[in-house]
Amino acid sequence: MKILLVYPYFIDKRINEEDVSAIPMGLYYVGAMLRANGYAVDILNGHHLGSAPHRIYQVLGEKQPDVVGFSILHANRWGGIDIARMVKKVNPKATVVFGGVGATFLWKHLLTHFPEIDYVVRGEGEHCFLELIRFLQKKRAKAPVHIDGLAFRNAGEPFKTEDRKPVAQLDSLPMPADHFSFQHISLTRGCPAGCTFCGSPALWKRRVRFHSADYFVSQMVRLRDKGVSFFYVSDDTFTLKRELVIDICRRIIAQRLDVVWAAISRVDGVDEEVLGWMRRAGCTQISYGVESGSREIRDRYRKRISEADIGRAFDLTVRYGILARAYFIYGGPGESNQSIDESLALIRRIRPLSAIFYILDLFPGTALYEDYKQRTGTTDDIWLDRVEDMLYFETDATLSKTAVLSFGRRLREGYLSMLPEFARKIDLIDDPELYALHADFLSRLALTFSHGDYAINPLVENNLATAVMLFERSLQYHPDHRAFWGLGLVYQHLRRFDESLAVLKRGIEHHKTSLDLRMALANSLMRLNRYPEARQCLEAIPDHPRSVELIIRCCRLMRDRVGEQTWMSRLSRLQLG
Ligand code: SF4
């Protein structure tokens, strides 16, 4: 039996593509469980295929799956339905299974209105999906009423079996890294908090289960051996058990994994010791849900965090050289210009170096959605419209679209105008053991101002001056390779070639084998018409992809015909080879 697992596309374009472009971990866990039990499984990331149905038909033609399972996060359910229709067109006998948080809460709606969906796996999918595959293989005529956690049409009506008990030991699950390669990993399932805009409380019943440090780090090692060196730790709150996190960090350090990772936490879930270990183990970013500067609005979201907790977490995180990212929600119940002022005032106090602002939306499984249904008598049939989700303000007569959009503009513009000041005020802990890591942190941040998101955003003023300041600060801590290179390039861009030469030469003294520093140096020399030196510099790095081409240019400008011919023939050999 051939199985294809699909992560479908979203129908709307997103501001933060990175938040939704990766296949959810759950699909890898299901895939690993099936492979570990001898089934042929492929996983398709259909996130980018919304406008390319021919590609999907091509995959279906190549793979000829008997069963296609979909990971539905609610907002991508239309992508799932579109692809399910294609599956049935190619092979009407193929079985279509929906799973994931979006399908779990809408199982009845999906089975009522979409005949192309045969089964819905509710909740944790690994064992339920495996039992369903075994059932399908036996081609029994009876309905699978014995499989807990499943839903299907029984005598034409949507029907669900008993809820499945949660997996007691997460470590008992086959390790996805044994079968697939990916960047998102997790330590836990569930979150103890009860935020009203979040589906986690209803999905996991506010209970949390943990992998062991051994499982988590072994997974990281296996992925690192496959070439993955940057990880997103996608737990709702990674630091729930501080001793476990410290154990993990100790192991990453002891095994010299040399990995970099980003995590998510709560502002009341971190302290100095944990942050110190996380930084030493390669953590470069922690995202925190702040949601609003208004206490009243946070209370409405049941986000039980105090302003003191928020301030302390952001302050400490940055002091340990970890970028603290803030999530804000706006356009929710009670939002006004005054509450936006309070959010901007909080932003000024906590100085986040990255911030994401979302309009509050409602989706099944959240307390706010249930409240909306009760208030208005609406049913799940609203999801028959081809929309991803519903923005809260559309359900609240006291909020207009114009007002909410202006709230968003105020937040983004206000935040970005403060950002260079936040960068200037970074206060790092004075611990010599952390100096190299501080340099790494500052040069990473500098790069976002010189070459990354903040470089191209017109709302960020003085981006190059900020980058120079950060690169220079980085070098005060440690001879950081990225800082030499980035600073050399920024000086080049500012036509401050002598300073560029000086910093790149200093960099080469510390990083003698760096191709990037030598290439940047050669470029600066050429901009100063110092072709013989540039050529000499390039001849020391003949393996750099641009070296030969630039050496030829130097020869030409130096009118060295012999050199030019020699290097031209070398270029031809390289192109032929
Ligand atoms: S928003 Fe975060 S803290 Fe709140 S319930 Fe969801 S996962 Fe937990």
mmCIF file with all atom_site columns, N, CA and C in Angstrom, residues 534-559:
data_model
loop_
_atom_site.group_PDB
_atom_site.id
_atom_site.type_symbol
_atom_site.label_atom_id
_atom_site.label_alt_id
_atom_site.label_comp_id
_atom_site.label_asym_id
_atom_site.label_entity_id
_atom_site.label_seq_id
_atom_site.pdbx_PDB_ins_code
_atom_site.Cartn_x
_atom_site.Cartn_y
_atom_site.Cartn_z
_atom_site.occupancy
_atom_site.B_iso_or_equiv
_atom_site.pdbx_formal_charge
_atom_site.auth_seq_id
_atom_site.auth_comp_id
_atom_site.auth_asym_id
_atom_site.auth_atom_id
_atom_site.pdbx_PDB_model_num
ATOM 1  N N  . ALA A 1 534 ? 44.873 43.355 -6.095  1.00 0.00 ? 534 ALA A N  1
ATOM 2  C CA . ALA A 1 534 ? 43.598 42.613 -6.173  1.00 0.00 ? 534 ALA A CA 1
ATOM 3  C C  . ALA A 1 534 ? 43.850 41.254 -6.834  1.00 0.00 ? 534 ALA A C  1
ATOM 4  N N  . ARG A 1 535 ? 44.653 41.278 -7.907  1.00 0.00 ? 535 ARG A N  1
ATOM 5  C CA . ARG A 1 535 ? 44.939 40.025 -8.612  1.00 0.00 ? 535 ARG A CA 1
ATOM 6  C C  . ARG A 1 535 ? 45.660 39.038 -7.695  1.00 0.00 ? 535 ARG A C  1
ATOM 7  N N  . GLN A 1 536 ? 46.644 39.556 -6.980  1.00 0.00 ? 536 GLN A N  1
ATOM 8  C CA . GLN A 1 536 ? 47.397 38.698 -6.046  1.00 0.00 ? 536 GLN A CA 1
ATOM 9  C C  . GLN A 1 536 ? 46.458 38.069 -5.009  1.00 0.00 ? 536 GLN A C  1
ATOM 10 N N  . CYS A 1 537 ? 45.544 38.907 -4.531  1.00 0.00 ? 537 CYS A N  1
ATOM 11 C CA . CYS A 1 537 ? 44.581 38.442 -3.525  1.00 0.00 ? 537 CYS A CA 1
ATOM 12 C C  . CYS A 1 537 ? 43.681 37.355 -4.113  1.00 0.00 ? 537 CYS A C  1
ATOM 13 N N  . LEU A 1 538 ? 43.252 37.559 -5.359  1.00 0.00 ? 538 LEU A N  1
ATOM 14 C CA . LEU A 1 538 ? 42.358 36.589 -6.002  1.00 0.00 ? 538 LEU A CA 1
ATOM 15 C C  . LEU A 1 538 ? 43.093 35.296 -6.362  1.00 0.00 ? 538 LEU A C  1
ATOM 16 N N  . GLU A 1 539 ? 44.370 35.453 -6.748  1.00 0.00 ? 539 GLU A N  1
ATOM 17 C CA . GLU A 1 539 ? 45.128 34.245 -7.119  1.00 0.00 ? 539 GLU A CA 1
ATOM 18 C C  . GLU A 1 539 ? 45.342 33.322 -5.923  1.00 0.00 ? 539 GLU A C  1
ATOM 19 N N  . ALA A 1 540 ? 45.192 33.906 -4.722  1.00 0.00 ? 540 ALA A N  1
ATOM 20 C CA . ALA A 1 540 ? 45.315 33.069 -3.517  1.00 0.00 ? 540 ALA A CA 1
ATOM 21 C C  . ALA A 1 540 ? 44.049 32.260 -3.270  1.00 0.00 ? 540 ALA A C  1
ATOM 22 N N  . ILE A 1 541 ? 42.960 32.621 -3.971  1.00 0.00 ? 541 ILE A N  1
ATOM 23 C CA . ILE A 1 541 ? 41.687 31.874 -3.760  1.00 0.00 ? 541 ILE A CA 1
ATOM 24 C C  . ILE A 1 541 ? 41.109 31.440 -5.124  1.00 0.00 ? 541 ILE A C  1
ATOM 25 N N  . PRO A 1 542 ? 41.856 30.648 -5.873  1.00 0.00 ? 542 PRO A N  1
ATOM 26 C CA . PRO A 1 542 ? 41.377 30.295 -7.230  1.00 0.00 ? 542 PRO A CA 1
ATOM 27 C C  . PRO A 1 542 ? 40.091 29.473 -7.214  1.00 0.00 ? 542 PRO A C  1
ATOM 28 N N  . ASP A 1 543 ? 39.776 28.887 -6.043  1.00 0.00 ? 543 ASP A N  1
ATOM 29 C CA . ASP A 1 543 ? 38.575 28.037 -6.001  1.00 0.00 ? 543 ASP A CA 1
ATOM 30 C C  . ASP A 1 543 ? 37.285 28.815 -5.774  1.00 0.00 ? 543 ASP A C  1
ATOM 31 N N  . HIS A 1 544 ? 37.391 30.090 -5.437  1.00 0.00 ? 544 HIS A N  1
ATOM 32 C CA . HIS A 1 544 ? 36.159 30.865 -5.268  1.00 0.00 ? 544 HIS A CA 1
ATOM 33 C C  . HIS A 1 544 ? 35.478 30.990 -6.642  1.00 0.00 ? 544 HIS A C  1
ATOM 34 N N  . PRO A 1 545 ? 34.132 30.797 -6.672  1.00 0.00 ? 545 PRO A N  1
ATOM 35 C CA . PRO A 1 545 ? 33.458 30.775 -7.981  1.00 0.00 ? 545 PRO A CA 1
ATOM 36 C C  . PRO A 1 545 ? 33.663 32.038 -8.831  1.00 0.00 ? 545 PRO A C  1
ATOM 37 N N  . ARG A 1 546 ? 33.981 33.187 -8.199  1.00 0.00 ? 546 ARG A N  1
ATOM 38 C CA . ARG A 1 546 ? 34.115 34.418 -8.991  1.00 0.00 ? 546 ARG A CA 1
ATOM 39 C C  . ARG A 1 546 ? 35.573 34.803 -9.257  1.00 0.00 ? 546 ARG A C  1
ATOM 40 N N  . SER A 1 547 ? 36.519 34.028 -8.680  1.00 0.00 ? 547 SER A N  1
ATOM 41 C CA . SER A 1 547 ? 37.924 34.453 -8.732  1.00 0.00 ? 547 SER A CA 1
ATOM 42 C C  . SER A 1 547 ? 38.450 34.609 -10.153 1.00 0.00 ? 547 SER A C  1
ATOM 43 N N  . VAL A 1 548 ? 38.295 33.556 -10.953 1.00 0.00 ? 548 VAL A N  1
ATOM 44 C CA . VAL A 1 548 ? 38.953 33.560 -12.263 1.00 0.00 ? 548 VAL A CA 1
ATOM 45 C C  . VAL A 1 548 ? 38.431 34.711 -13.117 1.00 0.00 ? 548 VAL A C  1
ATOM 46 N N  . GLU A 1 549 ? 37.130 34.877 -13.088 1.00 0.00 ? 549 GLU A N  1
ATOM 47 C CA . GLU A 1 549 ? 36.513 35.958 -13.874 1.00 0.00 ? 549 GLU A CA 1
ATOM 48 C C  . GLU A 1 549 ? 37.096 37.325 -13.466 1.00 0.00 ? 549 GLU A C  1
ATOM 49 N N  . LEU A 1 550 ? 37.284 37.533 -12.145 1.00 0.00 ? 550 LEU A N  1
ATOM 50 C CA . LEU A 1 550 ? 37.813 38.821 -11.685 1.00 0.00 ? 550 LEU A CA 1
ATOM 51 C C  . LEU A 1 550 ? 39.310 38.956 -11.979 1.00 0.00 ? 550 LEU A C  1
ATOM 52 N N  . ILE A 1 551 ? 40.030 37.837 -11.911 1.00 0.00 ? 551 ILE A N  1
ATOM 53 C CA . ILE A 1 551 ? 41.467 37.910 -12.247 1.00 0.00 ? 551 ILE A CA 1
ATOM 54 C C  . ILE A 1 551 ? 41.608 38.356 -13.708 1.00 0.00 ? 551 ILE A C  1
ATOM 55 N N  . ILE A 1 552 ? 40.767 37.791 -14.585 1.00 0.00 ? 552 ILE A N  1
ATOM 56 C CA . ILE A 1 552 ? 40.833 38.165 -16.007 1.00 0.00 ? 552 ILE A CA 1
ATOM 57 C C  . ILE A 1 552 ? 40.560 39.668 -16.154 1.00 0.00 ? 552 ILE A C  1
ATOM 58 N N  . ARG A 1 553 ? 39.577 40.133 -15.391 1.00 0.00 ? 553 ARG A N  1
ATOM 59 C CA . ARG A 1 553 ? 39.267 41.563 -15.475 1.00 0.00 ? 553 ARG A CA 1
ATOM 60 C C  . ARG A 1 553 ? 40.469 42.406 -15.023 1.00 0.00 ? 553 ARG A C  1
ATOM 61 N N  . CYS A 1 554 ? 41.124 41.957 -13.923 1.00 0.00 ? 554 CYS A N  1
ATOM 62 C CA . CYS A 1 554 ? 42.311 42.691 -13.440 1.00 0.00 ? 554 CYS A CA 1
ATOM 63 C C  . CYS A 1 554 ? 43.393 42.700 -14.528 1.00 0.00 ? 554 CYS A C  1
ATOM 64 N N  . CYS A 1 555 ? 43.639 41.522 -15.125 1.00 0.00 ? 555 CYS A N  1
ATOM 65 C CA . CYS A 1 555 ? 44.681 41.434 -16.163 1.00 0.00 ? 555 CYS A CA 1
ATOM 66 C C  . CYS A 1 555 ? 44.371 42.412 -17.289 1.00 0.00 ? 555 CYS A C  1
ATOM 67 N N  . ARG A 1 556 ? 43.099 42.439 -17.694 1.00 0.00 ? 556 ARG A N  1
ATOM 68 C CA . ARG A 1 556 ? 42.680 43.312 -18.785 1.00 0.00 ? 556 ARG A CA 1
ATOM 69 C C  . ARG A 1 556 ? 42.955 44.774 -18.415 1.00 0.00 ? 556 ARG A C  1
ATOM 70 N N  . LEU A 1 557 ? 42.587 45.160 -17.205 1.00 0.00 ? 557 LEU A N  1
ATOM 71 C CA . LEU A 1 557 ? 42.767 46.552 -16.788 1.00 0.00 ? 557 LEU A CA 1
ATOM 72 C C  . LEU A 1 557 ? 44.243 46.889 -16.593 1.00 0.00 ? 557 LEU A C  1
ATOM 73 N N  . MET A 1 558 ? 45.050 45.851 -16.314 1.00 0.00 ? 558 MET A N  1
ATOM 74 C CA . MET A 1 558 ? 46.504 46.065 -16.177 1.00 0.00 ? 558 MET A CA 1
ATOM 75 C C  . MET A 1 558 ? 47.199 45.933 -17.533 1.00 0.00 ? 558 MET A C  1
ATOM 76 N N  . ARG A 1 559 ? 46.404 45.659 -18.585 1.00 0.00 ? 559 ARG A N  1
ATOM 77 C CA . ARG A 1 559 ? 46.924 45.404 -19.947 1.00 0.00 ? 559 ARG A CA 1
ATOM 78 C C  . ARG A 1 559 ? 47.945 44.270 -19.948 1.00 0.00 ? 559 ARG A C  1
#
